[in-house]
XYZ file of C-alpha atoms in Angstrom:
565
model
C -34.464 5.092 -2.899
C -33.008 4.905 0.759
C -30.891 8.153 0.460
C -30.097 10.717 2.864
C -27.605 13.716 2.906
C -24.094 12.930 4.082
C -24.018 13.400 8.178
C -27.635 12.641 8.818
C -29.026 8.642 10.271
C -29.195 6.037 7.975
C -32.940 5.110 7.267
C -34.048 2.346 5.632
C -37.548 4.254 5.153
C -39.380 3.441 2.073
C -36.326 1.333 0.689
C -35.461 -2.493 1.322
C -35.937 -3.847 4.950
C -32.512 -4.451 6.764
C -32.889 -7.666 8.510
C -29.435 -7.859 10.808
C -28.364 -10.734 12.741
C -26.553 -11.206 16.034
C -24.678 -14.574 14.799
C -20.952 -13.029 14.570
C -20.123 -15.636 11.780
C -23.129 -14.812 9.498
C -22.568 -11.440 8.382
C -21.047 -12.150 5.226
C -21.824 -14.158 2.437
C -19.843 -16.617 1.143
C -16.661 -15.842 -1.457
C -17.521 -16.053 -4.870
C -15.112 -16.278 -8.095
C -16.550 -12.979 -8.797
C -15.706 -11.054 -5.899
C -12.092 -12.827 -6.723
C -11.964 -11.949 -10.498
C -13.319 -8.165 -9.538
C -10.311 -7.625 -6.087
C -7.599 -9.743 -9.069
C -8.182 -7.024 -12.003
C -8.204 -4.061 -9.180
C -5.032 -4.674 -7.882
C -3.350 -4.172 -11.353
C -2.916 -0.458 -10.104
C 0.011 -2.303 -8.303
C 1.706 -2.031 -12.104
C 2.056 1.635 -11.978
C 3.810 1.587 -9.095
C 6.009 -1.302 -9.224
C 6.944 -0.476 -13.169
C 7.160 3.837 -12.317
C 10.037 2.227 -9.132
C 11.484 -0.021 -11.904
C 12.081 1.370 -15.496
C 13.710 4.358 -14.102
C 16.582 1.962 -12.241
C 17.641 1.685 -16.510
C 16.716 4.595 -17.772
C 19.044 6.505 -15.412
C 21.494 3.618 -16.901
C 21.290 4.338 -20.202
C 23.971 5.770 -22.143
C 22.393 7.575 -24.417
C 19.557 9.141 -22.030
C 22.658 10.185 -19.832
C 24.047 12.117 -22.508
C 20.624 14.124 -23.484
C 21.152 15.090 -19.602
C 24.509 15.381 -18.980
C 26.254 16.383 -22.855
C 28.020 13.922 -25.408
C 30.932 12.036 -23.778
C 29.704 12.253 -20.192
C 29.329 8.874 -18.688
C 27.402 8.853 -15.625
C 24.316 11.289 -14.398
C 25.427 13.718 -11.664
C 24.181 13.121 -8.339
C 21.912 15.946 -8.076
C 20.014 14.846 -11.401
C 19.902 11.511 -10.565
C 18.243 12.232 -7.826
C 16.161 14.527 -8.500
C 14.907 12.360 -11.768
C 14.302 9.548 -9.482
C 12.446 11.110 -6.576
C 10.133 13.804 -8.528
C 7.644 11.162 -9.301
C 7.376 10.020 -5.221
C 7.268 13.934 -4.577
C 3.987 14.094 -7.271
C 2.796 10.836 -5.684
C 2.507 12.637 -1.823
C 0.396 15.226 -2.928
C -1.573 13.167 -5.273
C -2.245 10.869 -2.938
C -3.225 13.232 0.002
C -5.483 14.935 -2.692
C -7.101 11.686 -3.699
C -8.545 11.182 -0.255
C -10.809 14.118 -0.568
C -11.943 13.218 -4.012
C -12.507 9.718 -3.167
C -15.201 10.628 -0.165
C -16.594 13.418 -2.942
C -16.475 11.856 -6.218
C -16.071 7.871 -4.887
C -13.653 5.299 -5.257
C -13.966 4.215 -8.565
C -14.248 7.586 -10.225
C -10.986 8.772 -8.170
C -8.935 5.821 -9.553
C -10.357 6.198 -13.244
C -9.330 9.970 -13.267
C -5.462 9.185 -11.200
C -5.131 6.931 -14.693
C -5.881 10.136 -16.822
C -3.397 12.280 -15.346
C -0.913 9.219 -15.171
C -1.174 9.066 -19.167
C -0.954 12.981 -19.279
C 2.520 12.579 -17.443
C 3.533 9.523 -19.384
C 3.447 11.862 -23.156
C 4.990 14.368 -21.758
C 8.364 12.193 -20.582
C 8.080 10.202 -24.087
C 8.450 13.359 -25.408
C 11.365 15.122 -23.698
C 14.267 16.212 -25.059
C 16.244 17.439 -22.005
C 16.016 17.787 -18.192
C 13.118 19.771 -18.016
C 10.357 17.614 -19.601
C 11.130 14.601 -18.138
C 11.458 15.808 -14.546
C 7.739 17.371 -15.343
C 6.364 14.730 -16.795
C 7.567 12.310 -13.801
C 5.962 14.584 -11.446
C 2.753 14.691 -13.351
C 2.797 10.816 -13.534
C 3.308 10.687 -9.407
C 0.089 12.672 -9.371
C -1.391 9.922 -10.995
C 0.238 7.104 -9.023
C -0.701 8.773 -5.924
C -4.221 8.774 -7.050
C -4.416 5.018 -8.012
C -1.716 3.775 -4.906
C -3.931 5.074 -2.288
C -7.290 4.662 -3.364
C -6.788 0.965 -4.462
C -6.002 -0.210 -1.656
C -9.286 1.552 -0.254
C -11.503 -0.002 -2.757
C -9.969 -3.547 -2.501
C -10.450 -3.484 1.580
C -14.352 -1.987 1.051
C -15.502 -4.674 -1.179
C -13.127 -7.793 -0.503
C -14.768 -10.900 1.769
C -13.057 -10.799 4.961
C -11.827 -14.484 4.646
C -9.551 -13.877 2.035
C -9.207 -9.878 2.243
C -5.274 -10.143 3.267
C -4.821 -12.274 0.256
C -6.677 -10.243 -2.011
C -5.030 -7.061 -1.196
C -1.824 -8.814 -1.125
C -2.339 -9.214 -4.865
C -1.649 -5.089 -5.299
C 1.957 -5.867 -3.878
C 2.574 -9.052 -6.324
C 1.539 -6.306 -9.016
C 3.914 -4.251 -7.836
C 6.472 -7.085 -8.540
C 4.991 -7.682 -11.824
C 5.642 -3.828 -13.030
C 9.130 -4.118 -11.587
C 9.818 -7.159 -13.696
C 8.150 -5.909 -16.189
C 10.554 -2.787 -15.974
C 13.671 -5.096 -15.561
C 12.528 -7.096 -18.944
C 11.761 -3.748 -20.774
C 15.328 -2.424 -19.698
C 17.065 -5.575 -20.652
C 15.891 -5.571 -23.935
C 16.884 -1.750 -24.890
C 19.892 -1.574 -23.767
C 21.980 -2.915 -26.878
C 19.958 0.019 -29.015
C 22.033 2.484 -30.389
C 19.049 5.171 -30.787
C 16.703 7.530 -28.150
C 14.133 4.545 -27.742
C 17.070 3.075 -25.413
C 14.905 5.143 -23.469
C 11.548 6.028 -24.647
C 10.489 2.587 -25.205
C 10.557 1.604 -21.534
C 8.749 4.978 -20.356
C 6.002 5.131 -23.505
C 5.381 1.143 -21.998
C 3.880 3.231 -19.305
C 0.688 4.286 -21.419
C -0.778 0.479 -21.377
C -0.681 0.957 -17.704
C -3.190 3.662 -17.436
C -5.508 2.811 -20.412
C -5.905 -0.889 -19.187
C -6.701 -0.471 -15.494
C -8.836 2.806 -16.498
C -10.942 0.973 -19.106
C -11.638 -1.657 -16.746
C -12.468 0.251 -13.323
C -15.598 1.824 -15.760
C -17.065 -2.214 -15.749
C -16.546 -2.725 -11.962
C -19.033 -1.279 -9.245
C -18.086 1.297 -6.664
C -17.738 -0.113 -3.212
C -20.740 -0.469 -1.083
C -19.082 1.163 1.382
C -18.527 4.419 0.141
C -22.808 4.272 -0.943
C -23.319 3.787 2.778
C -21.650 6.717 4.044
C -23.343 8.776 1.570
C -26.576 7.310 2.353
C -27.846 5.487 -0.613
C -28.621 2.037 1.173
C -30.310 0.439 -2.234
C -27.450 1.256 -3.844
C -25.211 -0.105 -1.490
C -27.885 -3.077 -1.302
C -26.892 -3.337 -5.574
C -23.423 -3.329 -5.239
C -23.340 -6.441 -2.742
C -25.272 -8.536 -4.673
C -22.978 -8.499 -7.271
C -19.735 -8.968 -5.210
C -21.202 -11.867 -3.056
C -22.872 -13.403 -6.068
C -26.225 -13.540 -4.242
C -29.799 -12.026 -4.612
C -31.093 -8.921 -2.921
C -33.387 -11.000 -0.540
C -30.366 -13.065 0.562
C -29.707 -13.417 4.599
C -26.077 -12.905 4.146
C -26.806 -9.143 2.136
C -28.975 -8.133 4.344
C -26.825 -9.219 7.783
C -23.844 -7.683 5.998
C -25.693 -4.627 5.087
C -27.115 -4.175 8.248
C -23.687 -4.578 10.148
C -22.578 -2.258 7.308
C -25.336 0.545 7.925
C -25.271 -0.154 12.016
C -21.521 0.663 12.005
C -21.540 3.391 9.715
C -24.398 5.318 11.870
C -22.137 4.453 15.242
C -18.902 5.568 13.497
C -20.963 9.158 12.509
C -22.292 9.463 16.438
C -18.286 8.943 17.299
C -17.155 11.275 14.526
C -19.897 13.638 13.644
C -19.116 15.104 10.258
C -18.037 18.946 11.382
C -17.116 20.383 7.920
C -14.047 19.892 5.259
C -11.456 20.557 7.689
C -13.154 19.177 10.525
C -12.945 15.751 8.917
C -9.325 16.080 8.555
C -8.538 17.145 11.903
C -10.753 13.996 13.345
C -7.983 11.814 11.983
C -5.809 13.256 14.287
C -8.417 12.761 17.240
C -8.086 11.159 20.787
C -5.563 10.073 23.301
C -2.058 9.136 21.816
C -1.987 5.744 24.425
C -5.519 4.903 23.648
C -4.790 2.159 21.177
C -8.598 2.723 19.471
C -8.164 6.648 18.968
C -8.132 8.333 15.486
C -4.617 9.642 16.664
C -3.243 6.442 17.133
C -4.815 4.572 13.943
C -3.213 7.422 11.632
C 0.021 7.144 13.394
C -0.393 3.430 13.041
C -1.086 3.445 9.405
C 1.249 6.271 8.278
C 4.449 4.912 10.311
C 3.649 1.224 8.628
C 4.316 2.436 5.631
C 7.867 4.871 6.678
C 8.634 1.358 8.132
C 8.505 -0.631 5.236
C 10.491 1.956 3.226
C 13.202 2.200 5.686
C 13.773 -1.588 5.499
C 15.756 -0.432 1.909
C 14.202 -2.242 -0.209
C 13.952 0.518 -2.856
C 17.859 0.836 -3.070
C 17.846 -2.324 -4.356
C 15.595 -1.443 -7.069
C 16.519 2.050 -7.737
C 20.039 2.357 -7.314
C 21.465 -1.338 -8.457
C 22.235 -1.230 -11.547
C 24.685 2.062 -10.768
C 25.797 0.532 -7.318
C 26.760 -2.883 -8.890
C 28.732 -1.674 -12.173
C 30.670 0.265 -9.422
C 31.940 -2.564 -7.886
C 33.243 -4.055 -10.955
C 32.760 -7.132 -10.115
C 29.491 -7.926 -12.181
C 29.948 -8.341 -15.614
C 25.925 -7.810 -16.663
C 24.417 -5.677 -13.695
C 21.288 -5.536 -15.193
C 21.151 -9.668 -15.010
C 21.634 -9.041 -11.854
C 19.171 -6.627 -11.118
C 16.241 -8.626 -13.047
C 17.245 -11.729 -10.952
C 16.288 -9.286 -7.598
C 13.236 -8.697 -9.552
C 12.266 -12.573 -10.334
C 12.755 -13.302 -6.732
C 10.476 -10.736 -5.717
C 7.887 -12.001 -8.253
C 8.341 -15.716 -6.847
C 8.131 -14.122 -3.162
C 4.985 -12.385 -3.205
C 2.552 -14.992 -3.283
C 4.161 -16.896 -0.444
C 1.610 -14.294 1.345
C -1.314 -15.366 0.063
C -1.247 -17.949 1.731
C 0.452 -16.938 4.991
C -1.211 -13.644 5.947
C -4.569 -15.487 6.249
C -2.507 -18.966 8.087
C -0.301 -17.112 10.289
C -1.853 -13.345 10.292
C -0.742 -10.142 9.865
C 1.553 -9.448 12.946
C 3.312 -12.545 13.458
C 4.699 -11.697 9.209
C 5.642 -8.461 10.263
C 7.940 -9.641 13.059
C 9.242 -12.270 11.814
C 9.862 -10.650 7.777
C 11.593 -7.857 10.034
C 13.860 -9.811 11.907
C 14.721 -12.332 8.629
C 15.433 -8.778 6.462
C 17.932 -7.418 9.707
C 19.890 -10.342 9.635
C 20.509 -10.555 5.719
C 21.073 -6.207 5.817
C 23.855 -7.106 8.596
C 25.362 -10.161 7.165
C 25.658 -7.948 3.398
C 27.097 -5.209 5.277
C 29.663 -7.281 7.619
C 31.019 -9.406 4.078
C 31.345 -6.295 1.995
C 33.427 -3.970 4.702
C 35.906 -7.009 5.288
C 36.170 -8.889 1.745
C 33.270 -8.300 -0.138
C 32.052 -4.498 -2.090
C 34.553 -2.440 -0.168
C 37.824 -4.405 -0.492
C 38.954 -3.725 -4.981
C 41.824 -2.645 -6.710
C 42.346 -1.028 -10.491
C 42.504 -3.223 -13.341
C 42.604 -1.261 -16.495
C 41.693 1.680 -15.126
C 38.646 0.532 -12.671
C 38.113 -0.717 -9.382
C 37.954 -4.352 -9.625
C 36.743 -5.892 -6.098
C 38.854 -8.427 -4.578
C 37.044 -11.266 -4.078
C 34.574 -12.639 -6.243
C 33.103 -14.936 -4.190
C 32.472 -12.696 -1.457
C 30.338 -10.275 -3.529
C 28.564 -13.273 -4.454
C 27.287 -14.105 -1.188
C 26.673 -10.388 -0.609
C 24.487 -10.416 -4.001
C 22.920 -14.402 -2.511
C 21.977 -12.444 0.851
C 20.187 -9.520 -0.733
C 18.593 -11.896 -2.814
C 17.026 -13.293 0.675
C 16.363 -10.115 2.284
C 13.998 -9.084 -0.885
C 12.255 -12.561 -0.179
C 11.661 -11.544 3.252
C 10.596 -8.281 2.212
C 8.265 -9.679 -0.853
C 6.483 -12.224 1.557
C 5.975 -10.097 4.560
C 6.115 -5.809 4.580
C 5.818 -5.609 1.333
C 2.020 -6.901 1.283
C 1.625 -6.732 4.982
C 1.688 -2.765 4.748
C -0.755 -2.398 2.638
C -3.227 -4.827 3.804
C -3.077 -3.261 7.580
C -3.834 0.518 6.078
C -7.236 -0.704 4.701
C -7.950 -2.211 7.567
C -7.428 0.010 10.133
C -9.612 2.779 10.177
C -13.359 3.714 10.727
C -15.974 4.860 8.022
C -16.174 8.856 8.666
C -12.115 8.920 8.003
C -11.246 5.932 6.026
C -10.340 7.511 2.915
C -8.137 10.657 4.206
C -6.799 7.851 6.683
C -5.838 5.301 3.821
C -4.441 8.427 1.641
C -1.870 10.017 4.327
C -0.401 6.091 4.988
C -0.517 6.160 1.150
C 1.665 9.717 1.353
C 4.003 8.535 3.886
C 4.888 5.993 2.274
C 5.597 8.063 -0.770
C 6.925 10.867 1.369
C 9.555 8.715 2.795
C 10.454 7.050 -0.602
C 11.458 10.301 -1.744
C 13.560 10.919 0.866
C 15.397 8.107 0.770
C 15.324 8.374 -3.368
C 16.808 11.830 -2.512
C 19.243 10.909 -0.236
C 20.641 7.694 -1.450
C 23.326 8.935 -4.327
C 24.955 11.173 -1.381
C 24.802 8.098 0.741
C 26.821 5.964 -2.169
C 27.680 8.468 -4.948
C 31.858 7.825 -5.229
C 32.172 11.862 -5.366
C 29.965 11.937 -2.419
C 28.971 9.568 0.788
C 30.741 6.263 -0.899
C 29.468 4.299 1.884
C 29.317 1.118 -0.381
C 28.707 -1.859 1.923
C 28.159 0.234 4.802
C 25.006 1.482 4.035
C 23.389 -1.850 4.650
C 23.921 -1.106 7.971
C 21.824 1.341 7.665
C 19.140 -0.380 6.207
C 19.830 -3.209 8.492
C 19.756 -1.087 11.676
C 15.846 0.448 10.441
C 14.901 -3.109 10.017
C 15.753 -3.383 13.689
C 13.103 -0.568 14.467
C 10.994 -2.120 12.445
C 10.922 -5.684 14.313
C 10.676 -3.939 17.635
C 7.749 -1.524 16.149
C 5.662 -4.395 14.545
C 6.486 -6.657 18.414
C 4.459 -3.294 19.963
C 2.143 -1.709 17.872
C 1.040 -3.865 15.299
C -2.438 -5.340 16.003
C -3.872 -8.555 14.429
C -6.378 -8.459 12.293
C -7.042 -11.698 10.273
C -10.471 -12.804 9.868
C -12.184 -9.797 10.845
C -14.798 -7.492 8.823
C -14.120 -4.165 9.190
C -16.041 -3.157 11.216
C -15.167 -5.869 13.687
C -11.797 -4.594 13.691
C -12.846 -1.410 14.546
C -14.293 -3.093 17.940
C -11.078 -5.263 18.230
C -9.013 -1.994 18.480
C -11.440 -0.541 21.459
C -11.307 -3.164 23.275
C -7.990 -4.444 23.347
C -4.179 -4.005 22.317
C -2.082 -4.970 19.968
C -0.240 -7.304 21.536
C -3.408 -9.328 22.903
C -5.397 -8.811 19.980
C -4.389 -11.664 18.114
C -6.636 -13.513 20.776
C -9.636 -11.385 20.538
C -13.170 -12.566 19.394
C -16.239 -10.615 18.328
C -19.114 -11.076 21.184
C -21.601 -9.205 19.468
C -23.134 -7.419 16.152
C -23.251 -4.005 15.558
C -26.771 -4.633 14.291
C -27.386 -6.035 17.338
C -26.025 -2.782 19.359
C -28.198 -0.337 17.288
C -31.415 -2.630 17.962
C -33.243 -4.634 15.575
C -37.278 -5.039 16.420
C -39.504 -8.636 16.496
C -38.798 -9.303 12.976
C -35.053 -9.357 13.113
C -35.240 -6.073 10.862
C -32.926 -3.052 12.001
C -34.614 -0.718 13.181
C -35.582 2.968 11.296
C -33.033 4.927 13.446
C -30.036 3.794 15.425
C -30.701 4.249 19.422
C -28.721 7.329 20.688
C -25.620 7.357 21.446
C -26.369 7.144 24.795
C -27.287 3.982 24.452
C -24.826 2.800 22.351
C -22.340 4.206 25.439
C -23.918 2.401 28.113
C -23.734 -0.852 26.064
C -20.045 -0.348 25.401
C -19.536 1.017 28.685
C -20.720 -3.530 30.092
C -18.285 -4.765 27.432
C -14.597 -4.369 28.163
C -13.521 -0.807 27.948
C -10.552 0.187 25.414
C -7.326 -0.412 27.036
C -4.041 2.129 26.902
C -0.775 -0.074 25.594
């Protein structure tokens, strides 16, 4: 076997030859229905987290759950248990997926994901069988552990072992999963609510234990990425593992030039970042010169503030806080109709950017979802403070808005911002994180986007009910222009600092961010191979050991240097 200990060169001694290539279109083999089928039934950890963000939108709902909370007669959840049952799972979801970045690079991708469904099912009985506050607020944060696991190394796996022709499209399928769970959710909630008994409740959380058994079952027939066999060495294995995703043999020209470019970049990446212990590894992501658009710095800031972006557009108030926020209005008879129609168009949205991330790219959906979601936040907010939400008066005891028709159109326009969000940040996000980041750090770098993301949807999980609680913030319609005014950020953020990255392996992108910026690199082209760079002898075979890095300098040093922004 070609294996050597973490940190040392790559070898191909006494293993299979790695013939490389220099042809920058011929290091990849073509896309097979198996490397589709295998990416398809990965992103189903999507479910988790779109049905974890969903069911508890009714569960918080539910009569009967509120009074197990709250006492007998008590109508509505106070705001400090509402939030705190809603944003205990993102809190368990931070750590879990900051922890599963470690055990990803120890243990492996596949192994990391199987075990983040374990604990997820461990959570799941223990909210199925609460009777109070206590149990359910454990169990949800027990759960997050799990979702953390599964959210952030899922998208690591899918970018490791998808073709880069359809990569964006592939990953994209994680966030159409996500829509699934929250329909799922919305369907689940719909159908309890006219029970008179505790399964109002327990249904749509026990619904949760498919989740985990499913996707676990299944990671234990798919192989580990190739990837993660690289950077610990074990070339044949690596060698194995492509063969099945490319659907070719091991003496294929496209393994071995992928390979190669695999192995060459992995060695270059290591001479960049040399491995300097547990916590060296950590502080590496953190690396370099905040304007150098190629640094470790900058990629982490990159990755972590694409995902606080895409949860300050507000798209999680929708699906959290809905159902409450509309039956406050009084002007919807059937909230939850409502709130499973906000669901549907999500599900219809999503794969709009299947498509479209690989047509347009990656940067021109994130500017242009941003500025679609600003104007719909604005227009919402505008209606409600002058006819719509904000303008009611008491029939029968409760506030009854004003004008019908106006909260219509409010309800029409966040209907279009959530199919701005579906077919843009939503996937966009996610498909960017994998993308981003070199060997030596990819999995720590993919987990602490993956915990921003969750960091920031607990905040805003925690803040929300002061934001809109009656006894508390009752901004109503106002708070879209909160959301709206993020979105803003967000358009100008993606317009600087977003890079383009369609079409590219990645390692290729990892040369596209040295040697340009983001808002030329949507007209950047490889020149070379990194098989190429590390030398390859008569044969076309790369060599036994990758030139030093020296070399490697004074080659990048005749190609254009990385540029500041």
């Amino acid at each position: 076997m070609s294996t050597v200990k973490s940190g040392e060169h790559i070898s191909n001694e006494g293993g299979i030859g790695l013939k490389g290539t220099t042809d920058i279109e011929r290091i990849e083999g073509p896309v097979s229905v198996k490397a589709y089928l295998m990416c398809a039934f990965a992103s189903f950890g999507g479910i988790f987290f779109g049905y974890d963000s969903g069911y508890i939108n009714g569960v918080t709902g539910s009569p009967i759950f509120i009074e197990l909370i709250e006492g007998p007669g008590v109508k509505a959840l106070t705001t400090s248990h509402n939030s705190l049952i809603v944003s205990i799972l993102s809190a368990g979801t931070f750590f879990g997926a900051i922890i599963a970045g470690d055990l990803a690079d120890m243990m492996g991708r596949r192994p990391t994901i199987i075990a983040g469904c374990l604990i997820y099912i461990i959570g799941v009985i223990l909210q199925s069988a609460s009777h109070g506050l206590g149990l359910i607020v454990a169990g949800r944060l027990i759960a997050g552990f799990g979702v953390g696991f599964v959210s952030a190394i899922i998208i690591l796996y899918m970018s490791e072992i998808c073709p880069k022709k359809v990569r964006g499209a592939l990953v994209s399928g994680y966030q159409f999963c996500v829509t699934i769970g929250l329909l799922l959710a919305s369907c689940v909630n719909y159908a309890v609510q006219g029970r008179a008994d505790t399964g109002q409740y327990r249904i749509p959380i026990a619904v949760q234990f498919a989740w985990g058994i499913i996707l676990g079952t299944g990671l234990f027939f798919l192989p580990e990425s190739p990837r993660y066999y690289v950077k610990k060495g074990n070339v044949d294995a690596a060698a194995g593992v492509l063969c099945r995703l490319r659907g070719q043999s091991m003496d294929s020209e496209y393994i071995q030039a992928e390979l190669s470019e695999i192995v060459a970049n992995a060695e270059y990446e290591r001479q960049m970042i040399p491995a300097t212990g547990y916590f060296g590894t950590w502080m590496a992501c953190f690396s370099g010169g905040l304007w150098n658009s190629a640094s470790n710095l900058r990629r982490t800031i990159l990755g972590t503030s694409l995902q606080m972006m895409q949860q300050w557009t507000g798209v999680n108030f929708i699906f959290y806080f809905s159902t409450p926020f509309l039956q406050s209005t009084g002007a919807i008879s059937n909230p939850f109709i409502i709130s499973l129609i906000f669901t549907l168009v999500n599900v219809c949205s999503t794969p709009i950017s299947f498509w479209t991330i690989e047509r347009f790219g990656r940067r021109p959906l994130l500017i242009g979802g941003a500025a679609g979601m600003l104007v719909c936040q604005f227009i919402v907010g505008i209606v409600g403070v002058t006819v719509g939400f904000n303008k009611v008066h008491l029939e029968n005891g409760a506030d009854i808005a004003n004008n019908i028709p106006a909260v219509n159109a409010q309800i029409a326009f966040i209907a279009l911002f959530i199919f701005f969000f579906a077919s843009t940040w939503g996937p966009g996000a996610w498909v960017l994180i994998g993308e981003i980041f070199p060997l030596p750090i990819r999995s720590r770098g993919v987990a602490l986007s993956t915990a921003s993301n969750w960091l920031w949807n607990t905040i805003i999980t925690v803040i929300t009910p002061y934001m809109v609680g009656t006894s508390e913030g009752n901004l109503k319609s106002s708070v879209f222009f909160v959301w709206g005014g993020l979105c803003t950020c967000a358009l100008v953020y993606a317009y600087f600092l977003v890079p383009e990255t369609k079409g590219l392996s990645l390692e290729q992108i990892d040369r596209m961010l040295e040697e340009t910026t983001p808002r030329q690199s949507a007209a950047w082209r490889p020149t070379t191979t990194y098989a190429a760079q590390a030398g390859m002898n008569s044969d076309g075979f790369l060599k036994e050991k990758t030139e030093k890095i020296d070399d490697i300098n004074a080659m990048n040093a005749r190609q254009a240097p990385a540029r500041d922004l």
